[in-house]
Coordinates of C-alpha atoms and ligand atoms in Angstrom, one line a residue:
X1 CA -20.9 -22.1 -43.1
X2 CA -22.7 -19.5 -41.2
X3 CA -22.7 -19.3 -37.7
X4 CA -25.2 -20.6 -35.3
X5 CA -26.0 -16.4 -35.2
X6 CA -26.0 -15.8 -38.5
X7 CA -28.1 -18.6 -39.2
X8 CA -31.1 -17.1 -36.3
X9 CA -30.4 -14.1 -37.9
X10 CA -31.6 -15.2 -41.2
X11 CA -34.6 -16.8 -39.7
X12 CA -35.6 -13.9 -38.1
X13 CA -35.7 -12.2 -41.4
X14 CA -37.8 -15.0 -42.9
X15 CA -40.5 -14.7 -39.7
X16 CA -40.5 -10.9 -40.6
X17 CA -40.9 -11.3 -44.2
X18 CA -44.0 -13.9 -43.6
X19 CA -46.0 -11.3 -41.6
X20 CA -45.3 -8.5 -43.5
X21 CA -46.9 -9.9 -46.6
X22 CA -50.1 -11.0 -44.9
X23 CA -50.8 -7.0 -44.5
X24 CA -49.7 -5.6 -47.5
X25 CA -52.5 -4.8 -49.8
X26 CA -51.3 -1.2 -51.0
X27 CA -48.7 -2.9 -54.0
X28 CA -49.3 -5.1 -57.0
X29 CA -47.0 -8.2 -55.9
X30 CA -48.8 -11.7 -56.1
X31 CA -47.9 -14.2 -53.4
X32 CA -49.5 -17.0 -54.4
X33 CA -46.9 -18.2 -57.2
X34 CA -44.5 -21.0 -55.6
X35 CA -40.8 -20.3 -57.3
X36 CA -38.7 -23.4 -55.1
X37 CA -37.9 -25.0 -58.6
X38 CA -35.6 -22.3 -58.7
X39 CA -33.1 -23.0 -55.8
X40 CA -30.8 -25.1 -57.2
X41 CA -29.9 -23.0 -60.0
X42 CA -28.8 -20.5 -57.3
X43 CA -25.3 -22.3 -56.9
X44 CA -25.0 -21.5 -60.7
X45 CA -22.9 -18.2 -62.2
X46 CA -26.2 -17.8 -64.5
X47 CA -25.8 -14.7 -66.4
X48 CA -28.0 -13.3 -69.0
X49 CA -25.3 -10.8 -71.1
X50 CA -26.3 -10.3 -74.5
X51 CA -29.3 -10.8 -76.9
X52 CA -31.2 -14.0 -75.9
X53 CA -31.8 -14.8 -79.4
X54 CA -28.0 -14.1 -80.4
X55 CA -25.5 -16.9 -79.9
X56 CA -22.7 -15.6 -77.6
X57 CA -19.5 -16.8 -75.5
X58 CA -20.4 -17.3 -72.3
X59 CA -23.1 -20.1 -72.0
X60 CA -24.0 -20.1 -68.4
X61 CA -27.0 -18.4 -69.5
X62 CA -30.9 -18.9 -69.6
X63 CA -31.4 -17.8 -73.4
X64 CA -33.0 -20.7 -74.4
X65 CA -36.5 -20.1 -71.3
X66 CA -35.8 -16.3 -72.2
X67 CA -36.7 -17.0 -75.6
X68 CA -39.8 -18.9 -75.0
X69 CA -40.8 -16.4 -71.8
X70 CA -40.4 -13.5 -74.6
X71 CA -42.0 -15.7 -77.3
X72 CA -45.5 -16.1 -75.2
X73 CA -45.4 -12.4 -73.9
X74 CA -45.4 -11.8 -77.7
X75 CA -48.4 -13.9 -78.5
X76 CA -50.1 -12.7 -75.6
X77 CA -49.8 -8.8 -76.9
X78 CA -50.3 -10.0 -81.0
X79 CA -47.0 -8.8 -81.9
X80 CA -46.8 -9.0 -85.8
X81 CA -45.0 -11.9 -87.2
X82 CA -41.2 -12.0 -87.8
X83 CA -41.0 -8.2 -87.0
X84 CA -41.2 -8.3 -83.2
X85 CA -38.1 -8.6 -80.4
X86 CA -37.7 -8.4 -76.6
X87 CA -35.8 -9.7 -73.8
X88 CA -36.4 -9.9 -70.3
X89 CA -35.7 -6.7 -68.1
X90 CA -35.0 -5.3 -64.8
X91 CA -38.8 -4.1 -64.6
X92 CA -40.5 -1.8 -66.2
X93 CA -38.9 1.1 -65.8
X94 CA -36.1 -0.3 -67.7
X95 CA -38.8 -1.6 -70.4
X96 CA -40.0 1.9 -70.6
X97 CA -36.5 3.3 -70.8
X98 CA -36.2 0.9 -73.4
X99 CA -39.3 1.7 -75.9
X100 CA -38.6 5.5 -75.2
X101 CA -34.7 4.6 -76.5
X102 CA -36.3 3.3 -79.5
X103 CA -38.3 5.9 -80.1
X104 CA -36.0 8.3 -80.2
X105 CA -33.8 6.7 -82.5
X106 CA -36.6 5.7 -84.8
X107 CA -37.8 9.3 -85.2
X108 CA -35.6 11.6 -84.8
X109 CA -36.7 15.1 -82.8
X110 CA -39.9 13.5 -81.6
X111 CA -41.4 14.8 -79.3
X112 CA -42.7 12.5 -76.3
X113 CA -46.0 13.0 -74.8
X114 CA -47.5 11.5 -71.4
X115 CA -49.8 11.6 -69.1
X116 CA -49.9 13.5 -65.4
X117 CA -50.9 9.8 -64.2
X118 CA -47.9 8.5 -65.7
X119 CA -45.4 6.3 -63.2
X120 CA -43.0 8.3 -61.8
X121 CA -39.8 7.1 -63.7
X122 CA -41.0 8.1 -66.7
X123 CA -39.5 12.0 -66.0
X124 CA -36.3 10.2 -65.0
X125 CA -36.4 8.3 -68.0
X126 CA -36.8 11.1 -70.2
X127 CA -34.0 13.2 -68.7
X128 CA -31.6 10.3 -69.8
X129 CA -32.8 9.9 -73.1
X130 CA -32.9 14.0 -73.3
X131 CA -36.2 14.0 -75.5
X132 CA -38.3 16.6 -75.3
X133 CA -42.1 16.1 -73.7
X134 CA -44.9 17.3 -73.2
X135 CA -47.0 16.4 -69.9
X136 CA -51.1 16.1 -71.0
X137 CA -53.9 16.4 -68.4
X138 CA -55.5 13.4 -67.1
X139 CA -59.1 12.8 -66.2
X140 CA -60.0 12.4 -62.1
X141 CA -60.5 8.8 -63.1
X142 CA -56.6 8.7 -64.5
X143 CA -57.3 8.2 -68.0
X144 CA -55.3 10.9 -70.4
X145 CA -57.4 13.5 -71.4
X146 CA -57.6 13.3 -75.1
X147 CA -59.0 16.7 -75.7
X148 CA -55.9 17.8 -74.6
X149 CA -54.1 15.5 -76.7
X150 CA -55.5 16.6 -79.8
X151 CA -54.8 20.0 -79.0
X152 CA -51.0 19.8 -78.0
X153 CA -50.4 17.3 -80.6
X154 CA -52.0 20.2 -82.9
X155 CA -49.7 22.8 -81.6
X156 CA -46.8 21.1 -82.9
X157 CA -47.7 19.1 -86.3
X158 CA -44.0 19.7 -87.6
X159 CA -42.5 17.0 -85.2
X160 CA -43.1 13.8 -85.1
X161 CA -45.2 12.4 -81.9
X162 CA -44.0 9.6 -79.6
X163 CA -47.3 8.8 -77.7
X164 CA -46.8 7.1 -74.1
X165 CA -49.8 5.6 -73.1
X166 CA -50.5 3.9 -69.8
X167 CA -52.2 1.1 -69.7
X168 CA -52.9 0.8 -65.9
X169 CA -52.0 3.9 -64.0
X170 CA -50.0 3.4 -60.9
X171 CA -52.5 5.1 -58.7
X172 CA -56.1 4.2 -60.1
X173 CA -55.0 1.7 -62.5
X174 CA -56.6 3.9 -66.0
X175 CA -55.8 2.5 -69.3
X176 CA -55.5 5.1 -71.6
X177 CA -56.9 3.9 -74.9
X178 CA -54.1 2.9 -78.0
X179 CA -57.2 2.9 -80.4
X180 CA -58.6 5.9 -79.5
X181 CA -54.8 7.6 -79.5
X182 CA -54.0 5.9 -83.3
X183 CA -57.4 7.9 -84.4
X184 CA -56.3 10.9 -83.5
X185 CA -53.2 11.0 -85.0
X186 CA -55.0 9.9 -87.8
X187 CA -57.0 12.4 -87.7
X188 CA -54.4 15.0 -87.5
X189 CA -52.8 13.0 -90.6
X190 CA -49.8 12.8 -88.1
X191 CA -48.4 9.7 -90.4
X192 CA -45.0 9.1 -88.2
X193 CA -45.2 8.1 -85.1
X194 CA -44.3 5.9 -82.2
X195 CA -46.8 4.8 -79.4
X196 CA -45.2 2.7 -76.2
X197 CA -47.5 0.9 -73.7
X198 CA -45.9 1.1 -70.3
X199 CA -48.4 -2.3 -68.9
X200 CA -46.2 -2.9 -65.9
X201 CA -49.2 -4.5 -63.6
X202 CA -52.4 -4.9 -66.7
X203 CA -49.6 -6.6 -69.3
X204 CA -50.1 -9.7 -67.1
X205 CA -53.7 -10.0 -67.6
X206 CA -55.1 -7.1 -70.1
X207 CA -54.9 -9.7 -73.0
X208 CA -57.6 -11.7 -71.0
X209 CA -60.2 -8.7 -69.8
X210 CA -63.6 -8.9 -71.5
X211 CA -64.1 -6.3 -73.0
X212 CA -60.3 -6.5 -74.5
X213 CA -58.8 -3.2 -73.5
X214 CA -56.8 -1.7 -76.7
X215 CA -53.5 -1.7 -75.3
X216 CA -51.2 -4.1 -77.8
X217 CA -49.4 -4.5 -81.1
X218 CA -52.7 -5.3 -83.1
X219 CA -53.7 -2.0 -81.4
X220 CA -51.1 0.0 -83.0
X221 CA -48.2 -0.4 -79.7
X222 CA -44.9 -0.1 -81.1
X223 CA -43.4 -1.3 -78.2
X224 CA -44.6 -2.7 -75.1
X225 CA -43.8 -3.3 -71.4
X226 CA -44.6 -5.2 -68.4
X227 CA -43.5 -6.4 -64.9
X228 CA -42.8 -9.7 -64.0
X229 CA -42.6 -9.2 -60.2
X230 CA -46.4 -7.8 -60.2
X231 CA -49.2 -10.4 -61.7
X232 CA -46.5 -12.9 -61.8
X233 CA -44.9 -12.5 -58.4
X234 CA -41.2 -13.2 -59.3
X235 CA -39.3 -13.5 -56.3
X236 CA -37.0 -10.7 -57.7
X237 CA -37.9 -7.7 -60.0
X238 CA -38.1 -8.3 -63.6
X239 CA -40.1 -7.9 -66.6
X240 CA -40.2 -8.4 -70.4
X241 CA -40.2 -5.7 -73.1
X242 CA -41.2 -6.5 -76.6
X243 CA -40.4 -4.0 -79.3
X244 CA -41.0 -4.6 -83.7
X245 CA -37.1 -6.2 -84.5
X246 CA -36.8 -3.5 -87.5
X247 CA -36.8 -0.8 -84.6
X248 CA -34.0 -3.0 -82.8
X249 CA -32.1 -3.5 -85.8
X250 CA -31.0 0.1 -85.6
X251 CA -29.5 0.1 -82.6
X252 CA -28.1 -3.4 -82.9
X253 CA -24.6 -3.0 -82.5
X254 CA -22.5 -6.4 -82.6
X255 CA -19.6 -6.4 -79.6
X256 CA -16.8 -8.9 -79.8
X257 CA -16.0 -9.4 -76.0
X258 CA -19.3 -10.8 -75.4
X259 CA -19.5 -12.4 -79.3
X260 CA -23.1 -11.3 -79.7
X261 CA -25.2 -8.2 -80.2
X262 CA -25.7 -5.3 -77.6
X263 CA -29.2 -4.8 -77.9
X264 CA -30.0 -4.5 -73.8
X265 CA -30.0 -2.2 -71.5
X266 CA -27.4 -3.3 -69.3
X267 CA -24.8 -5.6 -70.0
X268 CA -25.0 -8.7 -67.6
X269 CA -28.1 -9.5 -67.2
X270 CA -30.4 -11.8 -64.5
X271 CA -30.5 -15.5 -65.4
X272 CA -32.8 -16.6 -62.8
X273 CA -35.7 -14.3 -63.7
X274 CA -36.2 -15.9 -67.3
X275 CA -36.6 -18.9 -65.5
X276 CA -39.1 -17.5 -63.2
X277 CA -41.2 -16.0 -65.5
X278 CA -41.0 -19.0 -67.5
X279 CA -42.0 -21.7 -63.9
X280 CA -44.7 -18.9 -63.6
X281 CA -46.2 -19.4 -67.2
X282 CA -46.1 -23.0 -67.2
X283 CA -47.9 -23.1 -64.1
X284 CA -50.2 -21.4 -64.8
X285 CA -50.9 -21.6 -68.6
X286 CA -53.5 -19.2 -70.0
X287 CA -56.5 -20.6 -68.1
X288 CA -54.3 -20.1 -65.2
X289 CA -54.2 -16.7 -65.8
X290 CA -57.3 -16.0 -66.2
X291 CA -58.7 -17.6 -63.2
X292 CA -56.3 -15.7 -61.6
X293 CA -57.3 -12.4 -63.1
X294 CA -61.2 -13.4 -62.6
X295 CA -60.5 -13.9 -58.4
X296 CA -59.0 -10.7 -58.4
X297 CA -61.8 -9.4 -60.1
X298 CA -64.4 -10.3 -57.6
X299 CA -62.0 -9.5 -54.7
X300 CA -61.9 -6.3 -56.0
X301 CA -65.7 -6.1 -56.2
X302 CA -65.9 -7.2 -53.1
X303 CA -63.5 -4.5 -51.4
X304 CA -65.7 -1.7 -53.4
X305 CA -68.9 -3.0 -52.0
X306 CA -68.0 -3.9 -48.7
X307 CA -66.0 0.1 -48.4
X308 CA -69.1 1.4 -49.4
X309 CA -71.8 -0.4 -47.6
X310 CA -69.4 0.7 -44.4
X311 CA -69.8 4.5 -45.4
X312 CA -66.4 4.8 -46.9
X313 CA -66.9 6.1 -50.3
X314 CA -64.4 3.7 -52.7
X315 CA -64.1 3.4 -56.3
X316 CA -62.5 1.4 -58.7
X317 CA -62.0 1.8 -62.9
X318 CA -63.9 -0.7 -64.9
X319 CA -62.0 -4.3 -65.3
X320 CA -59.3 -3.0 -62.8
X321 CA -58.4 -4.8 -59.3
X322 CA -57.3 -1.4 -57.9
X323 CA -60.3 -0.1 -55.3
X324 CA -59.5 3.7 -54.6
X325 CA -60.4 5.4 -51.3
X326 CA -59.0 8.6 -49.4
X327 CA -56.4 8.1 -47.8
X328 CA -56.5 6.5 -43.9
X329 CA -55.2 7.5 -40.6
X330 CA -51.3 7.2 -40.8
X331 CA -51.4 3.9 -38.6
X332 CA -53.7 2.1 -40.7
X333 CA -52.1 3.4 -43.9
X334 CA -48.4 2.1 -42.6
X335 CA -50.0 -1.1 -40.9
X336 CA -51.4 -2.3 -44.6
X337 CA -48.6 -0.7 -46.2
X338 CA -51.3 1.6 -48.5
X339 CA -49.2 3.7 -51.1
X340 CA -50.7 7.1 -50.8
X341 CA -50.5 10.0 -53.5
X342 CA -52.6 13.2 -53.4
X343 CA -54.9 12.3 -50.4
X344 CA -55.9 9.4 -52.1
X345 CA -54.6 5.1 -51.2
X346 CA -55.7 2.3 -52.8
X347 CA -55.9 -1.6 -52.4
X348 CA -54.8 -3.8 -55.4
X349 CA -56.4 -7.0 -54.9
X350 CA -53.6 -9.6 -56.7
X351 CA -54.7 -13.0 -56.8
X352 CA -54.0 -13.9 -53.3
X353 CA -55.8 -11.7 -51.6
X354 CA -58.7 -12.9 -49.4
X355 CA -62.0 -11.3 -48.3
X356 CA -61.0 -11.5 -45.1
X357 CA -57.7 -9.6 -45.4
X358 CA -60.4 -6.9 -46.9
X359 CA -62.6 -7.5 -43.9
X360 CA -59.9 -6.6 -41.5
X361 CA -58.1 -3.7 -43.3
X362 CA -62.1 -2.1 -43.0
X363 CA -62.3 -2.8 -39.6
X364 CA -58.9 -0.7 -38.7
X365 CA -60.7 2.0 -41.0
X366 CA -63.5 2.6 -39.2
X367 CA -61.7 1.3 -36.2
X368 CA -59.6 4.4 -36.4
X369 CA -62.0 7.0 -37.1
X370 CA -63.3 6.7 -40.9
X371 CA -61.6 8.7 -43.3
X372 CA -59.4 11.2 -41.4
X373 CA -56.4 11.7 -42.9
Ligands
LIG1 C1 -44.8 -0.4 -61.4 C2 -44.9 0.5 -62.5 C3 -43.8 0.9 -63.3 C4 -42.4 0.6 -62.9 O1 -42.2 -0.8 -63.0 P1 -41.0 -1.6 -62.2 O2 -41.2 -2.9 -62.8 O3 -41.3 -1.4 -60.8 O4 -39.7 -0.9 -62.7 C5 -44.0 1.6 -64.4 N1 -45.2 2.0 -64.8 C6 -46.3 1.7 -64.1 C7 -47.7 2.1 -64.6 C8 -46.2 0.9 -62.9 O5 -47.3 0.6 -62.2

């Protein structure tokens, strides 16, 4: 048992947790997802290791909600019949990690080429894989520039292209366009290639914007991630990454301690956040999400209206929940917790995120001064 202080020390933790999260608007975490059902599973060694669709030795595992998790995540993104795999991850960074592995191994001396908007792992991610890359301009609005595409991907027709496209930049939330990307290499008759769709925040609700950004398999994605801890609010980091199985069959490798196939990342795995994602999906269901993704929507509008009707010039990407401004006074940008980049901060308005909580973060703006930096 924990001691009486132990115990006061705990709760104090929970009192701080409760009001940092009612002024944290700067970070794409939804708090409106209830994950109690999960408690009891805490007293369980729950452990993940191997390929959830793989029978293995241990069975204190979650494989069977991991396959149905991974299973709706590939509906959601039209992964082709019978030629699609994933598992749930870490986060997107170790999705990402994960479609650039593939990559690699499926063309060999590719060359990987991403955007200056791109999250900041990717460089990391690309110094352990060792692949060679070329960084492309982006637009001010944060979308790749594909004139600059077309011209690197020109420069060097004799290796084969591994596109990364983001689809929701972490700063201004751009989607660069899979479509658009698959006609230029078409153009350039640049038949092998590999294009990975890092949708760490937008995976959880791209699938249900009007118009339909061009982001998934369908789209031409060879492999695709997203975060669990963002839309969905998992109560720990995960996410899902989906990948075509005749890509994963080459890297397969079968491992008799565990008496199934290697075909993660890392080796143990988390048990409870298949079950999380999965509480979150049944929850919700697909209308869930989208009336989720439709409040955020008009928050969103909201927050670009109301920033600009106070003389503080805001802006936000079409069918995005991320409303761009410069950059507060210091106070206000640590009080709200605003992730700033290049003189520029931004709000994400996830699901629970009230017009009042926008009301109030304007008031401290112009409270402060306006826009001084
Ligand atoms: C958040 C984010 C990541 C990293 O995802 P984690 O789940 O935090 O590892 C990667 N790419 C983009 C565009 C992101 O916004």
């Amino acid at each position: 048992m924990l001691s009486r202080q132990d115990q006061s020390q705990l709760a104090d933790f929970l009192d701080y947790l409760r009001d940092a999260a009612r002024v944290e608007l700067g970070y794409p975490v939804a708090f409106d997802i209830d994950y109690q059902e999960l408690a009891p599973f805490l007293s369980h060694g729950l452990n993940n290791i191997g390929d959830p669709f793989k029978h293995g030795s241990y069975k204190l595992n979650s494989h069977r909600f991991e396959r149905e998790v991974v299973q709706f995540f590939a509906e959601m993104t039209r992964a082709p019949q019978d030629d699609w795999w994933g598992y749930v991850t870490n986060g997107s960074t170790e999705g990402n990690l994960y479609g650039l592995y593939l990559a690699r191994e499926t063309l060999a001396n590719g060359i990987v080429y991403f955007s200056q908007d791109s999250h900041y792992s990717v460089r990391k991610n690309l110094h352990f894989l060792n692949m060679p890359n070329i960084m492309i301009r982006s637009h001010a609005n944060g979308q790749m520039d594909y004139d600059d595409l077309r011209e690197s991907l020109k420069v060097r027709r004799d290796v084969p292209p591994i596109i990364f496209a983001n689809i929701g930049t972490t700063m201004k939330e751009a989607r660069d366009d899979v479509g658009v990307i698959r006609g230029i290499l078409d153009e350039l008759a640049l038949e092998r290639h590999y294009i990975h769709s890092d949708a760490a925040l937008c995976g959880g609700y791209a699938a249900y914007l009007e118009p339909r950004p061009s982001w998934d398999f369908a789209d031409g994605a060879d492999s695709i991630a997203i975060s669990g801890h963002k839309f969905f609010g998992t109560p720990m980091p995960c996410g899902v990454v989906l990948a075509r199985a005749k890509n994963v069959e080459r890297i397969a490798r079968s491992v008799a301690y565990i008496g199934s196939f290697d075909t993660t990342v890392t080796g143990s795995r988390n048990g409870l956040s298949p079950l999380a994602l999965w509480c979150a999906i049944h929850k919700l269901g697909e209308q869930g999400i989208r009336d989720r993704i439709r409040r955020s929507l008009e928050v969103a509008e909201y927050a670009e209206v109301q920033f600009n009707k106070a003389g503080i010039s805001a802006w936000r990407n079409p069918q995005s929940i991320t409303v761009v401004f410069q950059t507060p006074a210091a106070p206000v940008r640590d009080k709200w917790q605003l992730a700033s980049s290049d003189g520029i901060s931004h709000v994400i308005c996830m699901p629970h995120i009230s017009h009042e909580q926008i009301d109030a973060l304007l008031a401290d703006i112009r409270h402060a001064g306006g826009e001084a930096a």
